[in-house]
PDB file of C-alpha atoms in Angstrom:
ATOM      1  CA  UNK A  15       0.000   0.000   0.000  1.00 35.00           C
ATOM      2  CA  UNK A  16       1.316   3.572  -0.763  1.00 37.00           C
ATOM      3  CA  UNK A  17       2.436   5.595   2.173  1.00 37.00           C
ATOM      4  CA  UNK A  18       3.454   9.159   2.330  1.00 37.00           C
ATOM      5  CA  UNK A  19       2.186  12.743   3.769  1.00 35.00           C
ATOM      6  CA  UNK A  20      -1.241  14.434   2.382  1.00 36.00           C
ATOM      7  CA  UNK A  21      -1.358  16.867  -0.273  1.00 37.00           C
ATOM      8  CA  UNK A  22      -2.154  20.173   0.985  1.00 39.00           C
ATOM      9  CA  UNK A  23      -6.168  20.852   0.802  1.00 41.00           C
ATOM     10  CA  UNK A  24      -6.832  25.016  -0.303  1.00 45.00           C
ATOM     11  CA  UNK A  25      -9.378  26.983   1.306  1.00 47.00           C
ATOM     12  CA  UNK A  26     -11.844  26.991  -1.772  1.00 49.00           C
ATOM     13  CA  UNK A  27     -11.335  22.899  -2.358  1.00 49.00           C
ATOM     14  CA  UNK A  28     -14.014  20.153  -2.978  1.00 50.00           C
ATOM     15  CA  UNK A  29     -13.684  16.751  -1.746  1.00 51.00           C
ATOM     16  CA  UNK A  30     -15.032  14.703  -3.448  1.00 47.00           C
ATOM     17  CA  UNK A  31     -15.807  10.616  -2.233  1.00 44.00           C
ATOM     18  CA  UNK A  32     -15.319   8.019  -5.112  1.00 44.00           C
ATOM     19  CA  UNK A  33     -14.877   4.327  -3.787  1.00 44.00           C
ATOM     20  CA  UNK A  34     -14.119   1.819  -6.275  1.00 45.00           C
ATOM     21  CA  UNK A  35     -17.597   0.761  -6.362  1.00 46.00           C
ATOM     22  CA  UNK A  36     -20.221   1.832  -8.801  1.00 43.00           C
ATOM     23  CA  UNK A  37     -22.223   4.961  -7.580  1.00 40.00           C
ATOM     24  CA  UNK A  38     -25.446   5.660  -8.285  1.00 46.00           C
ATOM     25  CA  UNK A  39     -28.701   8.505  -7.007  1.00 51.00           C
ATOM     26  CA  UNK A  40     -27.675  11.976  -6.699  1.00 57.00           C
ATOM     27  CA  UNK A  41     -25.100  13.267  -4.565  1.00 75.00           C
ATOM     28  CA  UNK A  42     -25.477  14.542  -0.843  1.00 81.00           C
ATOM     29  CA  UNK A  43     -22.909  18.400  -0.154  1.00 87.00           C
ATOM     30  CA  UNK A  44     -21.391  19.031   3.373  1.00 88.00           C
ATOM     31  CA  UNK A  45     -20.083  22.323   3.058  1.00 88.00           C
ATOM     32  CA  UNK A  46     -17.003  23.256   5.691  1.00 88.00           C
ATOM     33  CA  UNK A  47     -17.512  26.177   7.515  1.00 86.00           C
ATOM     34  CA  UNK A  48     -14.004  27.777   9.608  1.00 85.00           C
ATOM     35  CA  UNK A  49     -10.035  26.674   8.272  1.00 80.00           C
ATOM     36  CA  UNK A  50      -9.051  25.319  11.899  1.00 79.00           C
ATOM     37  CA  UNK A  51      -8.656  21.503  11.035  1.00 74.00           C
ATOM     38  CA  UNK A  52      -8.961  20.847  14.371  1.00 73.00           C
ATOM     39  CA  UNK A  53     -12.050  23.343  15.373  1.00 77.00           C
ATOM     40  CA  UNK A  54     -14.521  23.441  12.613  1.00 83.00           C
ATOM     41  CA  UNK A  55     -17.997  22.116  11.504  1.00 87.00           C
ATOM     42  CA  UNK A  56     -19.834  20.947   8.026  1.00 90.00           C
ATOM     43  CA  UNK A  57     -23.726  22.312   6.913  1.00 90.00           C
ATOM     44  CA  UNK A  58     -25.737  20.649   4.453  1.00 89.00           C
ATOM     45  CA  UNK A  59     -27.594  22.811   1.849  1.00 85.00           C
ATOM     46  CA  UNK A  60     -30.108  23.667   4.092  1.00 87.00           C
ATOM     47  CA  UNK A  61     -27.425  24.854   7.062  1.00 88.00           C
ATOM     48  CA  UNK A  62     -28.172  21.864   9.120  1.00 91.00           C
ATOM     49  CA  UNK A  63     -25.232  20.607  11.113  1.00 92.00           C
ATOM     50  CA  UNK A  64     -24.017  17.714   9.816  1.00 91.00           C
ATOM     51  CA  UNK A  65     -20.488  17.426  11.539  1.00 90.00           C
ATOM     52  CA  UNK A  66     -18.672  19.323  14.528  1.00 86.00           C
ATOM     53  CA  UNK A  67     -14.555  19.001  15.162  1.00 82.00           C
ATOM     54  CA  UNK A  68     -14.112  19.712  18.394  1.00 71.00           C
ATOM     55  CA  UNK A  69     -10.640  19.403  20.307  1.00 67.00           C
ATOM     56  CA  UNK A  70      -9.982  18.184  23.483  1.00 65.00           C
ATOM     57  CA  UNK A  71      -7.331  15.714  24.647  1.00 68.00           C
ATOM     58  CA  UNK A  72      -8.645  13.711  22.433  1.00 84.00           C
ATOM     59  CA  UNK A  73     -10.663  14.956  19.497  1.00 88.00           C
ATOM     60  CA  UNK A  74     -13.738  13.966  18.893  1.00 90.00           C
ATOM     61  CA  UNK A  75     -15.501  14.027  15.701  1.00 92.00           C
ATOM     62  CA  UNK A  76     -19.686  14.031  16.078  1.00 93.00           C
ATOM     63  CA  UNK A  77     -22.338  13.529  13.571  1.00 92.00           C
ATOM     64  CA  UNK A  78     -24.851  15.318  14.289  1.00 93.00           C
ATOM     65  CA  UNK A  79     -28.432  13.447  15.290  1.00 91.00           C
ATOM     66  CA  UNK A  80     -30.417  16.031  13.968  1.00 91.00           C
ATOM     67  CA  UNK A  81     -28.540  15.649  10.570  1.00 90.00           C
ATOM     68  CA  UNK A  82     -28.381  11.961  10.781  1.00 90.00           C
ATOM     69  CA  UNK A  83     -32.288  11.774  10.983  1.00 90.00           C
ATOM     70  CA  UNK A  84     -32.565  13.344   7.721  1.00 89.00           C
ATOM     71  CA  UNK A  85     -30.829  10.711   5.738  1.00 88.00           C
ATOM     72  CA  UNK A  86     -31.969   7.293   6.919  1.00 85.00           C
ATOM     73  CA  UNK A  87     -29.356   5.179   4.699  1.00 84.00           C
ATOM     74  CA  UNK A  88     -26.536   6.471   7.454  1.00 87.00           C
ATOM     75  CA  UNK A  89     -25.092   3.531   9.195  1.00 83.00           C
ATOM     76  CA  UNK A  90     -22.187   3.370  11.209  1.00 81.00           C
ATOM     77  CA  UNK A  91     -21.023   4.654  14.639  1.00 87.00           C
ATOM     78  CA  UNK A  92     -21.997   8.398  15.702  1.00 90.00           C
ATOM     79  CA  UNK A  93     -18.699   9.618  16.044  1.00 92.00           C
ATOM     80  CA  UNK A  94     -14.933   8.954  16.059  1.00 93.00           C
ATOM     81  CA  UNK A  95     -12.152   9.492  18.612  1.00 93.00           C
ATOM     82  CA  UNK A  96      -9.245  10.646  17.163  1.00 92.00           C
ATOM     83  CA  UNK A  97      -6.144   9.996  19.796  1.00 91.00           C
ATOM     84  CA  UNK A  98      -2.636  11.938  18.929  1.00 88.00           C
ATOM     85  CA  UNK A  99       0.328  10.339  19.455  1.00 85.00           C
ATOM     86  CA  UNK A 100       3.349  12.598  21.743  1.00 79.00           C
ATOM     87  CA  UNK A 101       3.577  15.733  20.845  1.00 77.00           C
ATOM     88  CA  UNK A 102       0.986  15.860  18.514  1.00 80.00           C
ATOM     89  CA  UNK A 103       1.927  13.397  16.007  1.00 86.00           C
ATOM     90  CA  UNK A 104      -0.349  10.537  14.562  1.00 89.00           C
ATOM     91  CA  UNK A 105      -1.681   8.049  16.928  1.00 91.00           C
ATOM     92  CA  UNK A 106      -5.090   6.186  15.668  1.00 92.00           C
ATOM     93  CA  UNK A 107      -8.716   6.404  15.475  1.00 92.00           C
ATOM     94  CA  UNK A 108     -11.612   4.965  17.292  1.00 92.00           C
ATOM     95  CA  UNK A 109     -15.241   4.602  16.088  1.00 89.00           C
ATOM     96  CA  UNK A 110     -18.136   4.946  18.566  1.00 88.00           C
ATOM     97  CA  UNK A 111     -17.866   2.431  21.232  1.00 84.00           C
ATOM     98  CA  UNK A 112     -15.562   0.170  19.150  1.00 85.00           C
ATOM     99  CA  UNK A 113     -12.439  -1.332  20.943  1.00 84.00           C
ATOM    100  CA  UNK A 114     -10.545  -1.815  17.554  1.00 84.00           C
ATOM    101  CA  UNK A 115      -7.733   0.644  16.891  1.00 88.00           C
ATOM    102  CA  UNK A 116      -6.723   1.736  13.678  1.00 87.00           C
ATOM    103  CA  UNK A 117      -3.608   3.474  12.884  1.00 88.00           C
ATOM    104  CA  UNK A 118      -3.494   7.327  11.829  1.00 89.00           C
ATOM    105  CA  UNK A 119      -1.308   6.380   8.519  1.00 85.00           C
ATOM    106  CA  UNK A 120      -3.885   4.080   6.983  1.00 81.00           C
ATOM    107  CA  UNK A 121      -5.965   7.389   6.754  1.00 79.00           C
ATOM    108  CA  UNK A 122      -3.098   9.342   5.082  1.00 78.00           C
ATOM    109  CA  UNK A 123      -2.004   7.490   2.260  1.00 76.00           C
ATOM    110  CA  UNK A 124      -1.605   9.354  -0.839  1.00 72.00           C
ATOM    111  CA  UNK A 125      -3.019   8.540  -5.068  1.00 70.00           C
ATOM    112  CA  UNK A 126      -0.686   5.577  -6.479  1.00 77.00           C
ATOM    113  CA  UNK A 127       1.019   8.197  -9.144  1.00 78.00           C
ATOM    114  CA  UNK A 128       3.356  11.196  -8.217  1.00 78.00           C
ATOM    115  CA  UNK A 129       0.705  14.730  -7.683  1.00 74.00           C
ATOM    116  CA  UNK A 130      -2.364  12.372  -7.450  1.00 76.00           C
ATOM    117  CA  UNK A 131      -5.444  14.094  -5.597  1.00 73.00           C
ATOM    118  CA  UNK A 132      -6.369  10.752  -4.624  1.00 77.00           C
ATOM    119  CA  UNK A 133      -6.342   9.565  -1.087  1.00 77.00           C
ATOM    120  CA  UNK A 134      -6.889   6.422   0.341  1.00 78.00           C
ATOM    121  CA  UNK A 135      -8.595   4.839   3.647  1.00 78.00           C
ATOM    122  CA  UNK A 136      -9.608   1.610   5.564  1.00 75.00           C
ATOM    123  CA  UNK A 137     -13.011   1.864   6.933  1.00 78.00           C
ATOM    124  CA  UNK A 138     -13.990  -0.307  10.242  1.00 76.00           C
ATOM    125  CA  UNK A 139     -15.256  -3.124   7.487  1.00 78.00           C
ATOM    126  CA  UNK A 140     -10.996  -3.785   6.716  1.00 76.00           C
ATOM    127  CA  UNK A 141     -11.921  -2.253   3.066  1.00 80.00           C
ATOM    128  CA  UNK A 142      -9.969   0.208   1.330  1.00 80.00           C
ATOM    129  CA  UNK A 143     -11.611   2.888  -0.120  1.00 81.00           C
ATOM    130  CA  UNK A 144     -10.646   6.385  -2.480  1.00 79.00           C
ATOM    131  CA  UNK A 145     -11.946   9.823  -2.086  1.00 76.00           C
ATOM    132  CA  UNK A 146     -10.536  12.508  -4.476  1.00 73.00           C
ATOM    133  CA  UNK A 147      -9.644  16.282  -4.239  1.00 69.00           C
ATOM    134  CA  UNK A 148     -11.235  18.424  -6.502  1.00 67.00           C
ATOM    135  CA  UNK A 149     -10.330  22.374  -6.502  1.00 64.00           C
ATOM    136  CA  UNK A 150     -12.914  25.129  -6.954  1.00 64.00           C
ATOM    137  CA  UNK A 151     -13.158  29.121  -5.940  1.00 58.00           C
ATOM    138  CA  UNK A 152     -16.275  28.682  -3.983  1.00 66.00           C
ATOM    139  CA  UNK A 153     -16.492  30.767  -0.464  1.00 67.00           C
ATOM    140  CA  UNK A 154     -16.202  27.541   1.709  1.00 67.00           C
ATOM    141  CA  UNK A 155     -13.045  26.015   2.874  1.00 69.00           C
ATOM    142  CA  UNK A 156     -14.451  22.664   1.397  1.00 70.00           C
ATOM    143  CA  UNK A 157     -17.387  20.868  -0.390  1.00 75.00           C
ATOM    144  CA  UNK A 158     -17.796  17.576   0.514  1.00 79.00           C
ATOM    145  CA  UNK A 159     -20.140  15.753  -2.180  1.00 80.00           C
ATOM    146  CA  UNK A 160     -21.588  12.034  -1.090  1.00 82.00           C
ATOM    147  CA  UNK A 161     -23.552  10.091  -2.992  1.00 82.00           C
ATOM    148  CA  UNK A 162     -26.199   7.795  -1.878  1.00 85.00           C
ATOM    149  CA  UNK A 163     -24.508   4.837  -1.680  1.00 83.00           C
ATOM    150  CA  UNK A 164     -21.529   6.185   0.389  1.00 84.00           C
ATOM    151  CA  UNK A 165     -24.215   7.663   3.039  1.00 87.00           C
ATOM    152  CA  UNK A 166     -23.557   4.613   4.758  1.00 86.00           C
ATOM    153  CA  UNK A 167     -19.622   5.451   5.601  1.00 86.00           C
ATOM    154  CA  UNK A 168     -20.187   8.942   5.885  1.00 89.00           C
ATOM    155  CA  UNK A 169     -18.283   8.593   9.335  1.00 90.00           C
ATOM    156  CA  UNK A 170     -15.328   7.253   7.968  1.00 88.00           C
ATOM    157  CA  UNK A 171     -15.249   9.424   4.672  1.00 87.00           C
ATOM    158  CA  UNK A 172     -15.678  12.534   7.233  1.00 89.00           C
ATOM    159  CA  UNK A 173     -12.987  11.463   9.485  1.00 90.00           C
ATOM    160  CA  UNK A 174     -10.604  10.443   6.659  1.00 86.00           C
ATOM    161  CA  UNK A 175     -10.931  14.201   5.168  1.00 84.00           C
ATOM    162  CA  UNK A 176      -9.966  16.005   9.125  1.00 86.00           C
ATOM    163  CA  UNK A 177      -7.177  13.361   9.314  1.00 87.00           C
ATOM    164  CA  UNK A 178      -5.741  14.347   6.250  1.00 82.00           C
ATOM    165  CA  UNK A 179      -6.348  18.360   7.022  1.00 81.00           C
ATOM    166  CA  UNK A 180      -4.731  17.994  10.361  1.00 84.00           C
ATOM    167  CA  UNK A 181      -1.971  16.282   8.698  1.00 83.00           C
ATOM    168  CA  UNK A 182      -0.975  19.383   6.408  1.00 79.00           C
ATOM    169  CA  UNK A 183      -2.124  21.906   9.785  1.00 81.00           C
ATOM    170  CA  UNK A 184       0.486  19.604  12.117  1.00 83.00           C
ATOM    171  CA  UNK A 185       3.201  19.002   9.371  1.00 85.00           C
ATOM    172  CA  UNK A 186       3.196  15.215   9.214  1.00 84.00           C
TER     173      UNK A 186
END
């Protein structure tokens, strides 16, 4: 598997999911609203909260129940627990309840060619899946556009995309 540091996301920037699986229905946005990768949230269209990034000792990432509601195809745990290693560098994540660790790095592995926008990342099912990095001029600091069929790892897709943005913020 490749291995190597994130490429660096713009303020203006779409992320945009794309397993290797077939996609289908229309797509769901998450707009990003504040740069701190460690202290912001995601809206949907209609400015429900979707996501909040709060920091603590150890950050937790919360999907919001008022969002969730709205799209009943969400599966998956409520939140993730992401736990830094010494002086802030990567350590691993936690989903929900789950006692199963996963390592920081599998979360930060960049596109198989050299300037890819590609980034890879194993979700709790041992799966590897691709989201890609699309740039626009938009007012957000990112656009985060899920189709149906991906609802159901919007958790992992979510914390995949503030793993990657704290990597460029903390210089791993």
């Amino acid at each position: 598997m490749p291995s190597g540091a994130a490429q660096k996301v713009r303020p203006g920037s779409s992320v945009v999911y794309k397993p290797r699986r077939k996609l289908e229905l229309c797509p769901y946005t998450l707009i990003q609203w504040g740069d701190d990768p460690l202290r912001h949230h995601y809206v949907d269209n209609e400015g429900r909260p979707a996501f909040t990034i709060n920091p603590n000792p150890v950050i937790r990432v919360t999907r919001e129940a008022a969002w969730s509601q709205q799209h009943p195809s969400i599966m998956g745990p409520d939140n993730s627990y992401l736990y830094l290693g010494p002086e802030s560098t990567p350590g691993y994540v936690v989903y929900g309840g789950n006692t199963t660790h996963i390592s920081m790095t599998f979360f930060l592995r960049p596109g198989k060619r050299e300037g890819s926008l590609s980034r890879y990342f194993r979700c709790q099912n041992g799966k590897d899946y691709k989201w890609r990095l699309c740039v626009d001029d938009q007012e957000h600091y990112a656009r985060l556009i899920i189709k149906q069929s991906a609802m159901s790892l919007i958790t992992e897709i979510v914390t995949s995309l503030i793993l990657n943005r704290m990597a460029i913020a903390l210089g791993w």
